[in-house]
């Protein structure tokens, strides 16, 4: 009887832990979940050991557009997702810069390989509009290994400003 209780307890705990990291089927739910993860995160990097990340800003009519580029992978990155936010922006009414969340296809970045029709790209770029000529971006990048058995996530804090 004790063994059955132990096994049932372990199954319950494993099921509860599995839900926290699950892949959400609804893109809107996943989008809001990632925004919350970024807001709750405390430690941010400025660069990665796995890829290059860069930000730049351009002036557009009445505002500024920033671009976040992830490229030059040092290893194979599959099912790449990127989402970037600024402080004090309502992302229920404004779309955050993102890649790989709302699309039906996956983005894979593999060193020295490019075949966009098959989902193999040289890099990904996300962009959004801001009213500020300089801002701080909080960026989430996630990818999986080649057999999708390991998911790797990184959080970045990068200052970007218009240098016209």
PDB file of C-alpha atoms in Angstrom:
ATOM      1  CA  UNK A   1       0.000   0.000   0.000  1.00  0.00           C
ATOM      2  CA  UNK A   2       2.861   2.387   0.827  1.00  0.00           C
ATOM      3  CA  UNK A   3       4.435   1.742  -2.565  1.00  0.00           C
ATOM      4  CA  UNK A   4       1.209   2.637  -4.334  1.00  0.00           C
ATOM      5  CA  UNK A   5       0.942   5.894  -2.387  1.00  0.00           C
ATOM      6  CA  UNK A   6       4.550   6.775  -3.177  1.00  0.00           C
ATOM      7  CA  UNK A   7       4.070   6.043  -6.882  1.00  0.00           C
ATOM      8  CA  UNK A   8       0.839   8.068  -7.002  1.00  0.00           C
ATOM      9  CA  UNK A   9       2.530  10.962  -5.197  1.00  0.00           C
ATOM     10  CA  UNK A  10       5.442  10.922  -7.637  1.00  0.00           C
ATOM     11  CA  UNK A  11       3.114  10.832 -10.636  1.00  0.00           C
ATOM     12  CA  UNK A  12       1.161  13.773  -9.246  1.00  0.00           C
ATOM     13  CA  UNK A  13       4.344  15.818  -8.689  1.00  0.00           C
ATOM     14  CA  UNK A  14       5.706  15.000 -12.143  1.00  0.00           C
ATOM     15  CA  UNK A  15       2.438  16.007 -13.779  1.00  0.00           C
ATOM     16  CA  UNK A  16       2.370  19.291 -11.849  1.00  0.00           C
ATOM     17  CA  UNK A  17       5.954  20.125 -12.854  1.00  0.00           C
ATOM     18  CA  UNK A  18       5.310  19.252 -16.478  1.00  0.00           C
ATOM     19  CA  UNK A  19       2.540  21.853 -16.786  1.00  0.00           C
ATOM     20  CA  UNK A  20       4.843  24.774 -15.884  1.00  0.00           C
ATOM     21  CA  UNK A  21       7.067  24.236 -18.924  1.00  0.00           C
ATOM     22  CA  UNK A  22       4.448  23.122 -21.420  1.00  0.00           C
ATOM     23  CA  UNK A  23       4.265  24.502 -24.926  1.00  0.00           C
ATOM     24  CA  UNK A  24       1.042  26.477 -25.215  1.00  0.00           C
ATOM     25  CA  UNK A  25      -1.123  25.768 -28.228  1.00  0.00           C
ATOM     26  CA  UNK A  26      -2.670  29.240 -28.266  1.00  0.00           C
ATOM     27  CA  UNK A  27      -0.207  31.863 -29.616  1.00  0.00           C
ATOM     28  CA  UNK A  28      -1.876  34.729 -27.735  1.00  0.00           C
ATOM     29  CA  UNK A  29      -1.551  32.816 -24.467  1.00  0.00           C
ATOM     30  CA  UNK A  30       2.111  32.034 -25.208  1.00  0.00           C
ATOM     31  CA  UNK A  31       2.775  35.704 -26.108  1.00  0.00           C
ATOM     32  CA  UNK A  32       1.374  36.980 -22.797  1.00  0.00           C
ATOM     33  CA  UNK A  33       3.128  34.204 -20.873  1.00  0.00           C
ATOM     34  CA  UNK A  34       6.524  35.207 -22.327  1.00  0.00           C
ATOM     35  CA  UNK A  35       5.897  38.884 -21.521  1.00  0.00           C
ATOM     36  CA  UNK A  36       5.171  37.910 -17.914  1.00  0.00           C
ATOM     37  CA  UNK A  37       8.324  35.761 -17.803  1.00  0.00           C
ATOM     38  CA  UNK A  38      10.445  38.704 -18.986  1.00  0.00           C
ATOM     39  CA  UNK A  39       8.873  41.066 -16.450  1.00  0.00           C
ATOM     40  CA  UNK A  40       9.507  38.614 -13.614  1.00  0.00           C
ATOM     41  CA  UNK A  41      13.087  37.820 -14.655  1.00  0.00           C
ATOM     42  CA  UNK A  42      15.848  39.444 -12.606  1.00  0.00           C
ATOM     43  CA  UNK A  43      19.174  38.629 -14.289  1.00  0.00           C
ATOM     44  CA  UNK A  44      19.798  39.733 -17.875  1.00  0.00           C
ATOM     45  CA  UNK A  45      22.762  39.233 -20.195  1.00  0.00           C
ATOM     46  CA  UNK A  46      24.042  41.601 -22.885  1.00  0.00           C
ATOM     47  CA  UNK A  47      25.453  38.905 -25.183  1.00  0.00           C
ATOM     48  CA  UNK A  48      25.222  35.158 -25.799  1.00  0.00           C
ATOM     49  CA  UNK A  49      27.685  32.306 -26.136  1.00  0.00           C
ATOM     50  CA  UNK A  50      25.389  30.660 -28.706  1.00  0.00           C
ATOM     51  CA  UNK A  51      24.645  33.430 -31.233  1.00  0.00           C
ATOM     52  CA  UNK A  52      25.103  37.117 -31.991  1.00  0.00           C
ATOM     53  CA  UNK A  53      22.401  39.517 -30.872  1.00  0.00           C
ATOM     54  CA  UNK A  54      22.286  43.163 -31.942  1.00  0.00           C
ATOM     55  CA  UNK A  55      19.847  46.056 -31.755  1.00  0.00           C
ATOM     56  CA  UNK A  56      19.586  49.185 -33.858  1.00  0.00           C
ATOM     57  CA  UNK A  57      17.093  52.007 -34.244  1.00  0.00           C
ATOM     58  CA  UNK A  58      15.857  54.024 -37.226  1.00  0.00           C
ATOM     59  CA  UNK A  59      13.749  57.162 -37.374  1.00  0.00           C
ATOM     60  CA  UNK A  60      10.390  56.851 -39.086  1.00  0.00           C
ATOM     61  CA  UNK A  61       7.613  59.405 -39.507  1.00  0.00           C
ATOM     62  CA  UNK A  62       6.652  60.573 -36.013  1.00  0.00           C
ATOM     63  CA  UNK A  63       8.372  57.718 -34.162  1.00  0.00           C
ATOM     64  CA  UNK A  64      11.311  55.302 -34.110  1.00  0.00           C
ATOM     65  CA  UNK A  65      11.563  51.664 -35.142  1.00  0.00           C
ATOM     66  CA  UNK A  66      13.976  49.343 -33.407  1.00  0.00           C
ATOM     67  CA  UNK A  67      15.264  46.079 -34.825  1.00  0.00           C
ATOM     68  CA  UNK A  68      16.605  43.074 -32.906  1.00  0.00           C
ATOM     69  CA  UNK A  69      18.746  40.657 -34.926  1.00  0.00           C
ATOM     70  CA  UNK A  70      19.764  37.149 -33.863  1.00  0.00           C
ATOM     71  CA  UNK A  71      22.234  35.521 -36.256  1.00  0.00           C
ATOM     72  CA  UNK A  72      25.667  33.875 -36.585  1.00  0.00           C
ATOM     73  CA  UNK A  73      24.781  30.782 -34.548  1.00  0.00           C
ATOM     74  CA  UNK A  74      27.590  28.824 -32.932  1.00  0.00           C
ATOM     75  CA  UNK A  75      25.411  25.690 -32.826  1.00  0.00           C
ATOM     76  CA  UNK A  76      22.214  24.448 -34.448  1.00  0.00           C
ATOM     77  CA  UNK A  77      19.177  26.308 -33.105  1.00  0.00           C
ATOM     78  CA  UNK A  78      15.718  24.899 -33.863  1.00  0.00           C
ATOM     79  CA  UNK A  79      12.251  26.398 -33.331  1.00  0.00           C
ATOM     80  CA  UNK A  80      13.686  29.826 -32.481  1.00  0.00           C
ATOM     81  CA  UNK A  81      11.441  32.276 -30.624  1.00  0.00           C
ATOM     82  CA  UNK A  82      12.230  35.905 -29.825  1.00  0.00           C
ATOM     83  CA  UNK A  83      10.183  38.498 -27.973  1.00  0.00           C
ATOM     84  CA  UNK A  84      11.249  41.979 -26.845  1.00  0.00           C
ATOM     85  CA  UNK A  85       9.529  44.489 -24.579  1.00  0.00           C
ATOM     86  CA  UNK A  86      10.126  47.954 -23.169  1.00  0.00           C
ATOM     87  CA  UNK A  87       9.167  49.238 -19.722  1.00  0.00           C
ATOM     88  CA  UNK A  88       5.806  50.957 -19.311  1.00  0.00           C
ATOM     89  CA  UNK A  89       4.182  49.706 -22.510  1.00  0.00           C
ATOM     90  CA  UNK A  90       0.759  48.020 -22.510  1.00  0.00           C
ATOM     91  CA  UNK A  91       1.306  44.902 -24.602  1.00  0.00           C
ATOM     92  CA  UNK A  92      -2.386  44.072 -24.611  1.00  0.00           C
ATOM     93  CA  UNK A  93      -2.976  47.004 -26.970  1.00  0.00           C
ATOM     94  CA  UNK A  94       0.499  47.250 -28.577  1.00  0.00           C
ATOM     95  CA  UNK A  95       2.258  44.340 -30.265  1.00  0.00           C
ATOM     96  CA  UNK A  96       5.693  43.486 -28.897  1.00  0.00           C
ATOM     97  CA  UNK A  97       8.528  42.743 -31.302  1.00  0.00           C
ATOM     98  CA  UNK A  98       8.446  38.976 -31.782  1.00  0.00           C
ATOM     99  CA  UNK A  99       9.416  36.100 -34.051  1.00  0.00           C
ATOM    100  CA  UNK A 100       8.338  32.461 -33.988  1.00  0.00           C
ATOM    101  CA  UNK A 101       5.289  32.879 -31.759  1.00  0.00           C
ATOM    102  CA  UNK A 102       2.431  33.682 -34.134  1.00  0.00           C
ATOM    103  CA  UNK A 103       3.838  32.110 -37.308  1.00  0.00           C
ATOM    104  CA  UNK A 104       2.700  28.694 -38.470  1.00  0.00           C
ATOM    105  CA  UNK A 105       6.248  27.724 -39.445  1.00  0.00           C
ATOM    106  CA  UNK A 106       9.353  27.296 -37.324  1.00  0.00           C
ATOM    107  CA  UNK A 107      12.625  29.169 -37.729  1.00  0.00           C
ATOM    108  CA  UNK A 108      15.824  27.148 -37.579  1.00  0.00           C
ATOM    109  CA  UNK A 109      19.247  28.796 -37.545  1.00  0.00           C
ATOM    110  CA  UNK A 110      22.063  26.374 -38.331  1.00  0.00           C
ATOM    111  CA  UNK A 111      25.681  27.424 -38.929  1.00  0.00           C
ATOM    112  CA  UNK A 112      26.522  27.704 -42.649  1.00  0.00           C
ATOM    113  CA  UNK A 113      23.058  26.584 -43.778  1.00  0.00           C
ATOM    114  CA  UNK A 114      20.284  28.555 -45.389  1.00  0.00           C
ATOM    115  CA  UNK A 115      17.127  27.316 -47.068  1.00  0.00           C
ATOM    116  CA  UNK A 116      14.260  29.650 -46.121  1.00  0.00           C
ATOM    117  CA  UNK A 117      11.611  27.551 -47.890  1.00  0.00           C
ATOM    118  CA  UNK A 118      12.510  24.689 -45.526  1.00  0.00           C
ATOM    119  CA  UNK A 119      12.642  26.929 -42.433  1.00  0.00           C
ATOM    120  CA  UNK A 120      16.463  27.245 -42.314  1.00  0.00           C
ATOM    121  CA  UNK A 121      17.326  30.936 -42.098  1.00  0.00           C
ATOM    122  CA  UNK A 122      20.581  32.856 -41.598  1.00  0.00           C
ATOM    123  CA  UNK A 123      19.014  34.732 -38.704  1.00  0.00           C
ATOM    124  CA  UNK A 124      15.831  36.314 -37.428  1.00  0.00           C
ATOM    125  CA  UNK A 125      14.871  39.968 -37.054  1.00  0.00           C
ATOM    126  CA  UNK A 126      12.061  41.347 -34.916  1.00  0.00           C
ATOM    127  CA  UNK A 127      11.007  44.983 -34.861  1.00  0.00           C
ATOM    128  CA  UNK A 128       8.578  47.324 -33.167  1.00  0.00           C
ATOM    129  CA  UNK A 129       7.825  51.022 -32.933  1.00  0.00           C
ATOM    130  CA  UNK A 130       8.579  53.320 -30.008  1.00  0.00           C
ATOM    131  CA  UNK A 131       8.119  57.035 -29.407  1.00  0.00           C
ATOM    132  CA  UNK A 132      11.476  57.300 -27.645  1.00  0.00           C
ATOM    133  CA  UNK A 133      14.801  57.961 -29.454  1.00  0.00           C
ATOM    134  CA  UNK A 134      16.497  55.696 -26.920  1.00  0.00           C
ATOM    135  CA  UNK A 135      15.139  52.861 -24.829  1.00  0.00           C
ATOM    136  CA  UNK A 136      16.049  49.682 -22.993  1.00  0.00           C
ATOM    137  CA  UNK A 137      14.864  46.417 -24.509  1.00  0.00           C
ATOM    138  CA  UNK A 138      14.229  43.297 -22.467  1.00  0.00           C
ATOM    139  CA  UNK A 139      14.587  40.376 -24.837  1.00  0.00           C
ATOM    140  CA  UNK A 140      13.705  36.694 -24.540  1.00  0.00           C
ATOM    141  CA  UNK A 141      15.288  34.197 -26.961  1.00  0.00           C
ATOM    142  CA  UNK A 142      14.490  30.500 -26.860  1.00  0.00           C
ATOM    143  CA  UNK A 143      15.563  27.606 -29.053  1.00  0.00           C
ATOM    144  CA  UNK A 144      15.717  23.818 -29.023  1.00  0.00           C
ATOM    145  CA  UNK A 145      18.476  21.364 -29.900  1.00  0.00           C
ATOM    146  CA  UNK A 146      18.288  19.198 -33.040  1.00  0.00           C
ATOM    147  CA  UNK A 147      16.150  16.434 -31.509  1.00  0.00           C
ATOM    148  CA  UNK A 148      14.005  18.908 -29.507  1.00  0.00           C
ATOM    149  CA  UNK A 149      14.986  17.221 -26.241  1.00  0.00           C
ATOM    150  CA  UNK A 150      16.562  20.358 -24.712  1.00  0.00           C
ATOM    151  CA  UNK A 151      15.097  23.856 -24.694  1.00  0.00           C
ATOM    152  CA  UNK A 152      17.460  26.749 -24.022  1.00  0.00           C
ATOM    153  CA  UNK A 153      16.234  30.210 -22.981  1.00  0.00           C
ATOM    154  CA  UNK A 154      18.162  33.435 -22.537  1.00  0.00           C
ATOM    155  CA  UNK A 155      17.158  36.891 -21.328  1.00  0.00           C
ATOM    156  CA  UNK A 156      18.881  40.062 -22.492  1.00  0.00           C
ATOM    157  CA  UNK A 157      18.792  43.705 -21.497  1.00  0.00           C
ATOM    158  CA  UNK A 158      20.109  45.911 -24.287  1.00  0.00           C
ATOM    159  CA  UNK A 159      20.071  49.689 -24.572  1.00  0.00           C
ATOM    160  CA  UNK A 160      19.343  51.019 -28.052  1.00  0.00           C
ATOM    161  CA  UNK A 161      19.255  54.585 -29.326  1.00  0.00           C
ATOM    162  CA  UNK A 162      18.775  56.432 -32.552  1.00  0.00           C
ATOM    163  CA  UNK A 163      22.096  57.686 -33.918  1.00  0.00           C
ATOM    164  CA  UNK A 164      20.948  59.730 -36.910  1.00  0.00           C
TER     165      UNK A 164
END
